mmCIF file of C-alpha atoms and ligand atoms in Angstrom:
data_model
loop_
_atom_site.group_PDB
_atom_site.id
_atom_site.type_symbol
_atom_site.label_atom_id
_atom_site.label_comp_id
_atom_site.label_asym_id
_atom_site.label_seq_id
_atom_site.Cartn_x
_atom_site.Cartn_y
_atom_site.Cartn_z
ATOM 1 C CA UNK Y 1 55.056 273.320 134.969
ATOM 2 C CA UNK Y 2 53.658 271.167 132.600
ATOM 3 C CA UNK Y 3 49.921 271.856 132.491
ATOM 4 C CA UNK Y 4 49.524 270.418 129.788
ATOM 5 C CA UNK Y 5 46.476 267.326 129.211
ATOM 6 C CA UNK Y 6 46.787 264.053 128.170
ATOM 7 C CA UNK Y 7 45.272 264.481 125.567
ATOM 8 C CA UNK Y 8 43.407 268.099 125.143
ATOM 9 C CA UNK Y 9 39.986 268.152 124.917
ATOM 10 C CA UNK Y 10 39.622 264.437 125.664
ATOM 11 C CA UNK Y 11 37.652 262.607 128.467
ATOM 12 C CA UNK Y 12 38.659 260.035 129.741
ATOM 13 C CA UNK Y 13 35.833 257.991 129.729
ATOM 14 C CA UNK Y 14 35.046 255.116 132.879
ATOM 15 C CA UNK Y 15 32.570 251.966 131.793
ATOM 16 C CA UNK Y 16 29.748 252.603 133.236
ATOM 17 C CA UNK Y 17 29.994 256.230 130.732
ATOM 18 C CA UNK Y 18 29.170 253.856 127.914
ATOM 19 C CA UNK Y 19 27.365 251.732 126.674
ATOM 20 C CA UNK Y 20 27.931 249.642 122.836
ATOM 21 C CA UNK Y 21 25.935 249.688 120.034
ATOM 22 C CA UNK Y 22 23.115 246.751 119.599
ATOM 23 C CA UNK Y 23 23.393 246.433 115.920
ATOM 24 C CA UNK Y 24 22.200 243.824 112.685
ATOM 25 C CA UNK Y 25 22.567 239.857 113.857
ATOM 26 C CA UNK Y 26 22.900 237.058 111.976
ATOM 27 C CA UNK Y 27 24.744 234.567 114.863
ATOM 28 C CA UNK Y 28 21.952 232.254 115.388
ATOM 29 C CA UNK Y 29 23.048 230.427 118.595
ATOM 30 C CA UNK Y 30 25.237 232.156 121.332
ATOM 31 C CA UNK Y 31 26.986 228.813 121.677
ATOM 32 C CA UNK Y 32 28.086 228.662 117.546
ATOM 33 C CA UNK Y 33 30.074 231.919 119.693
ATOM 34 C CA UNK Y 34 34.356 231.726 120.108
ATOM 35 C CA UNK Y 35 35.453 232.896 123.043
ATOM 36 C CA UNK Y 36 38.993 232.168 122.405
ATOM 37 C CA UNK Y 37 42.143 234.159 123.132
ATOM 38 C CA UNK Y 38 45.804 233.754 122.900
ATOM 39 C CA UNK Y 39 47.149 235.205 126.255
ATOM 40 C CA UNK Y 40 51.552 235.153 126.228
ATOM 41 C CA UNK Y 41 51.300 232.609 123.926
ATOM 42 C CA UNK Y 42 49.449 230.780 126.457
ATOM 43 C CA UNK Y 43 46.331 229.311 124.331
ATOM 44 C CA UNK Y 44 42.663 230.646 126.900
ATOM 45 C CA UNK Y 45 38.912 229.341 125.818
ATOM 46 C CA UNK Y 46 37.640 231.935 128.442
ATOM 47 C CA UNK Y 47 39.231 235.244 128.323
ATOM 48 C CA UNK Y 48 39.893 236.331 132.411
ATOM 49 C CA UNK Y 49 42.847 235.988 134.164
ATOM 50 C CA UNK Y 50 42.727 236.043 138.387
ATOM 51 C CA UNK Y 51 45.206 238.085 138.974
ATOM 52 C CA UNK Y 52 48.254 237.277 141.248
ATOM 53 C CA UNK Y 53 47.129 238.873 145.057
ATOM 54 C CA UNK Y 54 47.438 237.197 148.314
ATOM 55 C CA UNK Y 55 43.433 236.745 148.924
ATOM 56 C CA UNK Y 56 42.400 235.602 145.320
ATOM 57 C CA UNK Y 57 44.834 233.215 143.353
ATOM 58 C CA UNK Y 58 47.362 230.188 144.647
ATOM 59 C CA UNK Y 59 47.321 226.923 143.580
ATOM 60 C CA UNK Y 60 43.904 226.410 144.274
ATOM 61 C CA UNK Y 61 42.417 229.184 141.920
ATOM 62 C CA UNK Y 62 44.865 228.480 139.225
ATOM 63 C CA UNK Y 63 44.298 224.865 138.942
ATOM 64 C CA UNK Y 64 39.731 226.001 138.965
ATOM 65 C CA UNK Y 65 40.892 228.909 136.382
ATOM 66 C CA UNK Y 66 43.081 226.552 134.207
ATOM 67 C CA UNK Y 67 40.264 223.831 133.617
ATOM 68 C CA UNK Y 68 37.500 226.613 132.972
ATOM 69 C CA UNK Y 69 39.951 227.636 130.164
ATOM 70 C CA UNK Y 70 41.595 230.960 131.608
ATOM 71 C CA UNK Y 71 44.710 231.235 133.778
ATOM 72 C CA UNK Y 72 45.220 232.153 137.662
ATOM 73 C CA UNK Y 73 48.845 233.619 137.895
ATOM 74 C CA UNK Y 74 50.423 232.918 141.320
ATOM 75 C CA UNK Y 75 50.667 236.085 143.833
ATOM 76 C CA UNK Y 76 54.582 236.590 144.058
ATOM 77 C CA UNK Y 77 53.720 237.846 148.179
ATOM 78 C CA UNK Y 78 55.058 234.540 150.211
ATOM 79 C CA UNK Y 79 57.944 233.070 150.389
ATOM 80 C CA UNK Y 80 60.009 231.505 147.924
ATOM 81 C CA UNK Y 81 59.490 228.137 148.841
ATOM 82 C CA UNK Y 82 56.052 228.448 148.963
ATOM 83 C CA UNK Y 83 55.143 229.495 145.916
ATOM 84 C CA UNK Y 84 57.814 227.474 143.879
ATOM 85 C CA UNK Y 85 54.689 224.543 146.810
ATOM 86 C CA UNK Y 86 51.915 226.377 144.767
ATOM 87 C CA UNK Y 87 53.543 226.358 140.764
ATOM 88 C CA UNK Y 88 54.563 222.166 141.505
ATOM 89 C CA UNK Y 89 50.495 222.130 142.440
ATOM 90 C CA UNK Y 90 49.146 223.529 139.858
ATOM 91 C CA UNK Y 91 51.450 221.785 137.722
ATOM 92 C CA UNK Y 92 51.259 218.235 139.278
ATOM 93 C CA UNK Y 93 47.598 218.197 138.732
ATOM 94 C CA UNK Y 94 47.968 218.689 135.192
ATOM 95 C CA UNK Y 95 49.820 215.396 135.270
ATOM 96 C CA UNK Y 96 47.621 213.051 138.236
ATOM 97 C CA UNK Y 97 44.674 215.056 135.697
ATOM 98 C CA UNK Y 98 44.785 213.916 132.514
ATOM 99 C CA UNK Y 99 41.558 215.308 131.698
ATOM 100 C CA UNK Y 100 41.984 218.799 132.488
ATOM 101 C CA UNK Y 101 44.356 219.280 129.967
ATOM 102 C CA UNK Y 102 47.499 221.678 130.158
ATOM 103 C CA UNK Y 103 46.790 224.461 132.927
ATOM 104 C CA UNK Y 104 48.968 227.147 133.072
ATOM 105 C CA UNK Y 105 52.004 227.152 135.320
ATOM 106 C CA UNK Y 106 53.417 231.088 135.662
ATOM 107 C CA UNK Y 107 54.298 232.822 138.806
ATOM 108 C CA UNK Y 108 53.845 236.897 139.478
ATOM 109 C CA UNK Y 109 57.733 238.005 140.832
ATOM 110 C CA UNK Y 110 59.144 241.695 141.599
ATOM 111 C CA UNK Y 111 61.452 243.203 139.972
ATOM 112 C CA UNK Y 112 65.457 244.348 141.833
ATOM 113 C CA UNK Y 113 67.633 241.235 143.694
ATOM 114 C CA UNK Y 114 64.198 240.315 144.821
ATOM 115 C CA UNK Y 115 62.333 239.412 141.613
ATOM 116 C CA UNK Y 116 66.332 238.130 139.796
ATOM 117 C CA UNK Y 117 66.116 235.655 143.785
ATOM 118 C CA UNK Y 118 63.006 234.115 142.730
ATOM 119 C CA UNK Y 119 63.255 233.990 139.408
ATOM 120 C CA UNK Y 120 66.643 232.062 139.357
ATOM 121 C CA UNK Y 121 65.967 229.686 142.436
ATOM 122 C CA UNK Y 122 61.837 228.903 139.770
ATOM 123 C CA UNK Y 123 64.029 227.729 137.383
ATOM 124 C CA UNK Y 124 65.751 225.449 139.370
ATOM 125 C CA UNK Y 125 62.762 223.632 140.953
ATOM 126 C CA UNK Y 126 60.400 223.140 138.298
ATOM 127 C CA UNK Y 127 61.305 220.000 136.746
ATOM 128 C CA UNK Y 128 59.215 217.784 135.530
ATOM 129 C CA UNK Y 129 57.109 220.530 134.575
ATOM 130 C CA UNK Y 130 57.519 224.123 132.644
ATOM 131 C CA UNK Y 131 56.365 227.467 133.491
ATOM 132 C CA UNK Y 132 54.510 228.916 130.561
ATOM 133 C CA UNK Y 133 54.661 232.704 130.895
ATOM 134 C CA UNK Y 134 56.079 234.675 134.034
ATOM 135 C CA UNK Y 135 54.467 238.033 134.772
ATOM 136 C CA UNK Y 136 56.636 240.837 136.508
ATOM 137 C CA UNK Y 137 54.497 242.556 138.701
ATOM 138 C CA UNK Y 138 54.524 245.587 140.084
ATOM 139 C CA UNK Y 139 53.073 249.338 140.131
ATOM 140 C CA UNK Y 140 54.068 251.863 137.223
ATOM 141 C CA UNK Y 141 55.943 248.944 134.466
ATOM 142 C CA UNK Y 142 56.171 251.771 132.579
ATOM 143 C CA UNK Y 143 59.878 251.707 134.479
ATOM 144 C CA UNK Y 144 63.442 251.764 134.097
ATOM 145 C CA UNK Y 145 62.912 249.543 136.435
ATOM 146 C CA UNK Y 146 60.539 247.215 134.564
ATOM 147 C CA UNK Y 147 62.514 247.582 131.831
ATOM 148 C CA UNK Y 148 66.084 245.737 133.398
ATOM 149 C CA UNK Y 149 63.493 243.283 134.956
ATOM 150 C CA UNK Y 150 62.088 242.830 131.293
ATOM 151 C CA UNK Y 151 66.157 242.060 130.235
ATOM 152 C CA UNK Y 152 67.793 239.576 132.564
ATOM 153 C CA UNK Y 153 64.176 237.447 132.725
ATOM 154 C CA UNK Y 154 64.930 236.976 129.106
ATOM 155 C CA UNK Y 155 68.870 237.291 129.075
ATOM 156 C CA UNK Y 156 68.433 233.792 131.375
ATOM 157 C CA UNK Y 157 65.541 232.010 129.819
ATOM 158 C CA UNK Y 158 66.801 232.682 126.189
ATOM 159 C CA UNK Y 159 63.166 234.762 125.066
ATOM 160 C CA UNK Y 160 62.098 231.353 125.716
ATOM 161 C CA UNK Y 161 59.689 232.052 128.200
ATOM 162 C CA UNK Y 162 56.718 234.299 126.833
ATOM 163 C CA UNK Y 163 56.607 237.411 129.453
ATOM 164 C CA UNK Y 164 53.168 239.152 131.093
ATOM 165 C CA UNK Y 165 54.155 243.100 132.408
ATOM 166 C CA UNK Y 166 53.176 245.263 133.941
ATOM 167 C CA UNK Y 167 50.604 247.115 135.532
ATOM 168 C CA UNK Y 168 51.144 250.253 132.826
ATOM 169 C CA UNK Y 169 48.150 253.150 131.902
ATOM 170 C CA UNK Y 170 49.428 255.001 128.935
ATOM 171 C CA UNK Y 171 49.425 253.516 124.968
ATOM 172 C CA UNK Y 172 53.335 254.628 125.364
ATOM 173 C CA UNK Y 173 53.133 252.845 128.953
ATOM 174 C CA UNK Y 174 52.565 249.701 126.403
ATOM 175 C CA UNK Y 175 55.043 250.577 123.462
ATOM 176 C CA UNK Y 176 57.544 250.714 126.567
ATOM 177 C CA UNK Y 177 57.282 247.573 127.496
ATOM 178 C CA UNK Y 178 56.568 246.212 123.828
ATOM 179 C CA UNK Y 179 59.431 247.349 122.634
ATOM 180 C CA UNK Y 180 61.230 245.991 125.753
ATOM 181 C CA UNK Y 181 60.412 242.089 124.678
ATOM 182 C CA UNK Y 182 56.998 241.615 127.446
ATOM 183 C CA UNK Y 183 54.420 239.369 124.897
ATOM 184 C CA UNK Y 184 51.519 240.489 127.486
ATOM 185 C CA UNK Y 185 50.485 243.709 129.008
ATOM 186 C CA UNK Y 186 48.216 244.782 131.888
ATOM 187 C CA UNK Y 187 46.782 248.090 131.235
ATOM 188 C CA UNK Y 188 45.352 249.616 134.489
ATOM 189 C CA UNK Y 189 46.024 251.772 137.453
ATOM 190 C CA UNK Y 190 44.712 252.895 140.241
ATOM 191 C CA UNK Y 191 41.080 251.907 138.508
ATOM 192 C CA UNK Y 192 41.286 248.206 141.391
ATOM 193 C CA UNK Y 193 38.002 247.919 143.748
ATOM 194 C CA UNK Y 194 40.752 248.031 146.787
ATOM 195 C CA UNK Y 195 43.016 250.382 145.288
ATOM 196 C CA UNK Y 196 43.982 253.945 146.621
ATOM 197 C CA UNK Y 197 46.425 255.017 143.549
ATOM 198 C CA UNK Y 198 44.531 257.876 143.195
ATOM 199 C CA UNK Y 199 43.212 259.222 145.957
ATOM 200 C CA UNK Y 200 47.087 259.354 147.234
ATOM 201 C CA UNK Y 201 48.785 260.644 144.620
ATOM 202 C CA UNK Y 202 46.623 261.415 141.768
ATOM 203 C CA UNK Y 203 47.676 259.655 139.134
ATOM 204 C CA UNK Y 204 45.769 256.804 137.625
ATOM 205 C CA UNK Y 205 43.196 256.702 134.468
ATOM 206 C CA UNK Y 206 39.635 255.318 134.119
ATOM 207 C CA UNK Y 207 40.722 251.671 132.923
ATOM 208 C CA UNK Y 208 38.776 251.794 129.801
ATOM 209 C CA UNK Y 209 40.159 254.840 128.197
ATOM 210 C CA UNK Y 210 43.409 253.530 129.152
ATOM 211 C CA UNK Y 211 42.962 250.419 126.879
ATOM 212 C CA UNK Y 212 41.591 252.423 124.429
ATOM 213 C CA UNK Y 213 44.289 254.590 124.869
ATOM 214 C CA UNK Y 214 46.512 251.538 124.115
ATOM 215 C CA UNK Y 215 45.594 249.667 122.091
ATOM 216 C CA UNK Y 216 45.826 252.411 119.913
ATOM 217 C CA UNK Y 217 49.343 252.310 120.112
ATOM 218 C CA UNK Y 218 49.364 248.169 119.069
ATOM 219 C CA UNK Y 219 48.081 249.828 115.514
ATOM 220 C CA UNK Y 220 49.818 252.692 115.233
ATOM 221 C CA UNK Y 221 52.910 251.038 115.852
ATOM 222 C CA UNK Y 222 52.300 247.903 114.547
ATOM 223 C CA UNK Y 223 52.892 245.860 118.742
ATOM 224 C CA UNK Y 224 51.373 242.081 118.852
ATOM 225 C CA UNK Y 225 51.600 242.495 122.606
ATOM 226 C CA UNK Y 226 48.477 241.194 124.378
ATOM 227 C CA UNK Y 227 46.244 244.260 126.601
ATOM 228 C CA UNK Y 228 45.012 242.464 129.521
ATOM 229 C CA UNK Y 229 41.876 244.485 130.936
ATOM 230 C CA UNK Y 230 43.466 245.451 134.713
ATOM 231 C CA UNK Y 231 41.094 246.689 137.899
ATOM 232 C CA UNK Y 232 37.657 248.125 137.966
ATOM 233 C CA UNK Y 233 35.847 244.980 136.484
ATOM 234 C CA UNK Y 234 32.789 245.511 138.281
ATOM 235 C CA UNK Y 235 30.268 243.670 135.802
ATOM 236 C CA UNK Y 236 30.069 240.916 132.287
ATOM 237 C CA UNK Y 237 29.368 243.936 130.549
ATOM 238 C CA UNK Y 238 33.208 244.768 131.237
ATOM 239 C CA UNK Y 239 34.609 242.186 129.160
ATOM 240 C CA UNK Y 240 33.314 242.717 126.288
ATOM 241 C CA UNK Y 241 33.579 246.835 127.015
ATOM 242 C CA UNK Y 242 37.425 246.192 127.638
ATOM 243 C CA UNK Y 243 37.768 243.533 124.308
ATOM 244 C CA UNK Y 244 35.985 246.031 122.567
ATOM 245 C CA UNK Y 245 38.088 248.966 123.492
ATOM 246 C CA UNK Y 246 41.091 246.736 122.529
ATOM 247 C CA UNK Y 247 42.030 243.666 125.719
ATOM 248 C CA UNK Y 248 42.750 240.366 124.323
ATOM 249 C CA UNK Y 249 41.660 238.969 127.911
ATOM 250 C CA UNK Y 250 40.521 240.797 131.430
ATOM 251 C CA UNK Y 251 41.896 240.242 134.771
ATOM 252 C CA UNK Y 252 39.787 240.279 137.876
ATOM 253 C CA UNK Y 253 40.402 239.835 141.818
ATOM 254 C CA UNK Y 254 37.358 240.910 143.460
ATOM 255 C CA UNK Y 255 34.863 239.389 142.114
ATOM 256 C CA UNK Y 256 37.186 236.001 142.583
ATOM 257 C CA UNK Y 257 38.166 236.539 146.198
ATOM 258 C CA UNK Y 258 34.968 236.485 146.847
ATOM 259 C CA UNK Y 259 35.176 232.471 146.131
ATOM 260 C CA UNK Y 260 35.624 229.024 147.197
ATOM 261 C CA UNK Y 261 38.838 228.566 144.875
ATOM 262 C CA UNK Y 262 40.020 231.453 146.882
ATOM 263 C CA UNK Y 263 42.644 231.777 149.722
ATOM 264 C CA UNK Y 264 41.206 231.904 153.231
ATOM 265 C CA UNK Y 265 38.265 231.022 155.147
ATOM 266 C CA UNK Y 266 34.548 231.995 155.016
ATOM 267 C CA UNK Y 267 33.954 234.152 157.173
ATOM 268 C CA UNK Y 268 30.203 235.436 159.043
ATOM 269 C CA UNK Y 269 30.527 239.448 159.427
ATOM 270 C CA UNK Y 270 26.818 240.693 159.806
ATOM 271 C CA UNK Y 271 24.904 237.537 159.725
ATOM 272 C CA UNK Y 272 26.600 237.785 155.600
ATOM 273 C CA UNK Y 273 29.045 234.791 154.316
ATOM 274 C CA UNK Y 274 32.223 236.614 153.502
ATOM 275 C CA UNK Y 275 35.466 235.838 152.559
ATOM 276 C CA UNK Y 276 39.306 238.880 152.780
ATOM 277 C CA UNK Y 277 40.105 240.289 150.010
ATOM 278 C CA UNK Y 278 43.051 243.411 150.084
ATOM 279 C CA UNK Y 279 44.853 245.855 148.135
ATOM 280 C CA UNK Y 280 48.889 244.519 148.021
ATOM 281 C CA UNK Y 281 49.651 247.510 148.315
ATOM 282 C CA UNK Y 282 47.532 247.611 151.520
ATOM 283 C CA UNK Y 283 48.733 247.997 154.552
ATOM 284 C CA UNK Y 284 47.078 245.032 156.064
ATOM 285 C CA UNK Y 285 49.315 243.207 153.774
ATOM 286 C CA UNK Y 286 53.002 245.542 154.581
ATOM 287 C CA UNK Y 287 52.157 244.424 158.538
ATOM 288 C CA UNK Y 288 50.920 240.675 157.459
ATOM 289 C CA UNK Y 289 54.155 239.760 155.486
ATOM 290 C CA UNK Y 290 56.855 242.302 154.876
ATOM 291 C CA UNK Y 291 57.176 243.309 158.436
ATOM 292 C CA UNK Y 292 55.597 246.631 158.498
ATOM 293 C CA UNK Y 293 55.138 249.740 155.907
ATOM 294 C CA UNK Y 294 58.565 251.049 155.104
ATOM 295 C CA UNK Y 295 58.698 254.729 157.571
ATOM 296 C CA UNK Y 296 58.093 257.485 154.770
ATOM 297 C CA UNK Y 297 56.701 254.638 152.105
ATOM 298 C CA UNK Y 298 52.225 255.083 152.353
ATOM 299 C CA UNK Y 299 49.473 252.198 151.836
ATOM 300 C CA UNK Y 300 47.566 252.386 148.450
ATOM 301 C CA UNK Y 301 45.847 249.784 149.212
ATOM 302 C CA UNK Y 302 42.792 248.870 151.552
ATOM 303 C CA UNK Y 303 41.515 246.049 153.346
ATOM 304 C CA UNK Y 304 38.020 244.425 153.001
ATOM 305 C CA UNK Y 305 35.547 241.788 153.656
ATOM 306 C CA UNK Y 306 34.156 241.025 150.006
ATOM 307 C CA UNK Y 307 30.046 238.188 149.869
ATOM 308 C CA UNK Y 308 30.762 235.166 149.598
ATOM 309 C CA UNK Y 309 30.189 234.102 145.820
ATOM 310 C CA UNK Y 310 29.498 230.957 145.218
ATOM 311 C CA UNK Y 311 32.079 228.899 142.605
ATOM 312 C CA UNK Y 312 33.597 230.060 140.751
ATOM 313 C CA UNK Y 313 32.823 227.944 137.507
ATOM 314 C CA UNK Y 314 29.855 229.279 138.233
ATOM 315 C CA UNK Y 315 31.725 233.381 138.316
ATOM 316 C CA UNK Y 316 33.674 232.798 134.619
ATOM 317 C CA UNK Y 317 29.908 230.690 133.700
ATOM 318 C CA UNK Y 318 28.174 234.060 134.162
ATOM 319 C CA UNK Y 319 30.756 236.398 132.395
ATOM 320 C CA UNK Y 320 31.119 234.255 129.792
ATOM 321 C CA UNK Y 321 27.278 233.823 128.930
ATOM 322 C CA UNK Y 322 27.552 237.714 129.151
ATOM 323 C CA UNK Y 323 30.356 237.688 125.965
ATOM 324 C CA UNK Y 324 28.787 234.924 123.948
ATOM 325 C CA UNK Y 325 25.332 237.438 125.458
ATOM 326 C CA UNK Y 326 27.428 240.275 123.317
ATOM 327 C CA UNK Y 327 28.268 238.620 120.608
ATOM 328 C CA UNK Y 328 25.242 238.502 119.367
ATOM 329 C CA UNK Y 329 24.063 241.700 119.747
ATOM 330 C CA UNK Y 330 26.843 243.058 117.647
ATOM 331 C CA UNK Y 331 26.128 239.724 114.840
ATOM 332 C CA UNK Y 332 29.666 238.777 115.573
ATOM 333 C CA UNK Y 333 31.351 235.445 116.467
ATOM 334 C CA UNK Y 334 34.139 234.982 118.077
ATOM 335 C CA UNK Y 335 36.768 238.286 120.192
ATOM 336 C CA UNK Y 336 38.119 239.891 117.020
ATOM 337 C CA UNK Y 337 34.962 240.400 114.887
ATOM 338 C CA UNK Y 338 33.281 241.697 117.977
ATOM 339 C CA UNK Y 339 35.995 244.818 118.692
ATOM 340 C CA UNK Y 340 35.793 245.662 115.304
ATOM 341 C CA UNK Y 341 32.055 245.372 114.754
ATOM 342 C CA UNK Y 342 30.617 246.942 118.130
ATOM 343 C CA UNK Y 343 30.565 250.164 118.802
ATOM 344 C CA UNK Y 344 31.089 252.840 122.228
ATOM 345 C CA UNK Y 345 27.944 255.886 122.634
ATOM 346 C CA UNK Y 346 28.846 257.928 125.541
ATOM 347 C CA UNK Y 347 25.813 258.419 127.701
ATOM 348 C CA UNK Y 348 24.750 260.551 130.504
ATOM 349 C CA UNK Y 349 24.392 260.226 134.668
ATOM 350 C CA UNK Y 350 20.009 259.583 133.759
ATOM 351 C CA UNK Y 351 21.165 256.652 131.184
ATOM 352 C CA UNK Y 352 23.187 254.763 133.971
ATOM 353 C CA UNK Y 353 21.015 254.665 135.931
ATOM 354 C CA UNK Y 354 19.034 254.107 133.757
ATOM 355 C CA UNK Y 355 20.980 250.526 132.829
ATOM 356 C CA UNK Y 356 20.454 249.130 136.082
ATOM 357 C CA UNK Y 357 17.617 246.662 136.755
ATOM 358 C CA UNK Y 358 15.846 248.742 138.462
ATOM 359 C CA UNK Y 359 12.441 247.887 138.424
ATOM 360 C CA UNK Y 360 14.266 246.028 141.289
ATOM 361 C CA UNK Y 361 14.643 249.819 143.500
ATOM 362 C CA UNK Y 362 12.891 250.265 146.426
HETATM 363 P P1 IMP J 1 40.187 244.227 141.418
HETATM 364 O O1 IMP J 1 39.567 243.230 140.590
HETATM 365 O O2 IMP J 1 39.314 245.858 140.727
HETATM 366 O O3 IMP J 1 38.970 244.117 142.023
HETATM 367 O O4 IMP J 1 41.122 244.863 141.222
HETATM 368 C C1 IMP J 1 42.233 244.272 140.754
HETATM 369 C C2 IMP J 1 43.674 244.970 140.824
HETATM 370 O O5 IMP J 1 44.828 246.243 141.498
HETATM 371 C C3 IMP J 1 45.066 242.746 140.430
HETATM 372 O O6 IMP J 1 44.438 242.771 139.364
HETATM 373 C C4 IMP J 1 46.276 244.212 140.549
HETATM 374 O O7 IMP J 1 45.929 245.298 138.992
HETATM 375 C C5 IMP J 1 46.065 246.163 141.601
HETATM 376 N N1 IMP J 1 45.989 246.239 142.852
HETATM 377 C C6 IMP J 1 46.063 245.023 143.489
HETATM 378 N N2 IMP J 1 46.591 245.416 144.895
HETATM 379 C C7 IMP J 1 46.461 246.551 144.748
HETATM 380 C C8 IMP J 1 46.509 248.037 145.541
HETATM 381 O O8 IMP J 1 47.120 247.847 147.343
HETATM 382 N N3 IMP J 1 46.831 248.990 145.463
HETATM 383 C C9 IMP J 1 45.835 249.384 143.535
HETATM 384 N N4 IMP J 1 45.581 247.941 142.963
HETATM 385 C C10 IMP J 1 46.188 246.462 143.359
#
């Protein structure tokens, strides 16, 4: 029996367990801060990515995210033909609306035979548009299946299209994918708001600790791959905390699922406007898209409804406002400076309670 802990005597921390310590600032205006980042060779003016999930990112979301300066990755839980239509719709938007600049076109694919067929067909069908990156999207990216798929894609494209791979939870998973040739890596296992992985399998790691572990591996290994914090982002503060822990961008599902730009209609439940949101490993997705759960397997996601929260312009604006303001508390004017200057402190349960606007509690 292997009875060792991941790191002896260390405690894995979640976003809510920490705060950033305010420090001297010579930033005179938060609007002078710069939020830009680069993910898999794509320059983003906003470090936010919408998840490749069927209730989050199809062409409308990818276009809207691109216009906001972020990135939307088109999910793979539809036929190859439908996914190509979505990717081409993103391409068309850039060419028809010159004011929007180049909107990144990024498909998600899986692994194995289906993943190979999907990327082969996508690559054959995109002309005159070009794909900016390919996201290989599986639950446990620290695996031979992922490695084989990275090799396949790189052979196919001659390495000309950067790869976003994931998910991983540890520094060794990060190093494995970076060394295999991934340019950006999604970090976080079990932290998603619709995720049951931790309770079904016992495996997972708080996303904040995963980011820290991956960043340590990145720096000590001299690796260049970017870190995408993925799963469990609840507040704008989690963006600043992710950046300080080492992330170059965050990936968000739940918060974007409630927006106008996500797939699906607004419904009224208990008198409130809501939109559907579901885990890609939920029973409902397996039933709708794969003919049901395979015998001997279990669902690792749930299906729910989330409050309708308007346009992504407001949601992204709120996150960016939080990050800009965070920079002023740390006296830093960009993401790299924020990471270098800000320090975490661990807080108690009373600290967590004090952190929320308790004046509004009944
Ligand atoms: P959220 O922003 O906290 O809702 O997390 C979204 C992330 O959860 C996605 O980007 C995926 O990494 C992950 N995810 C999506 N579907 C599932 C699932 O069914 N089970 C576990 N994790 C999932």
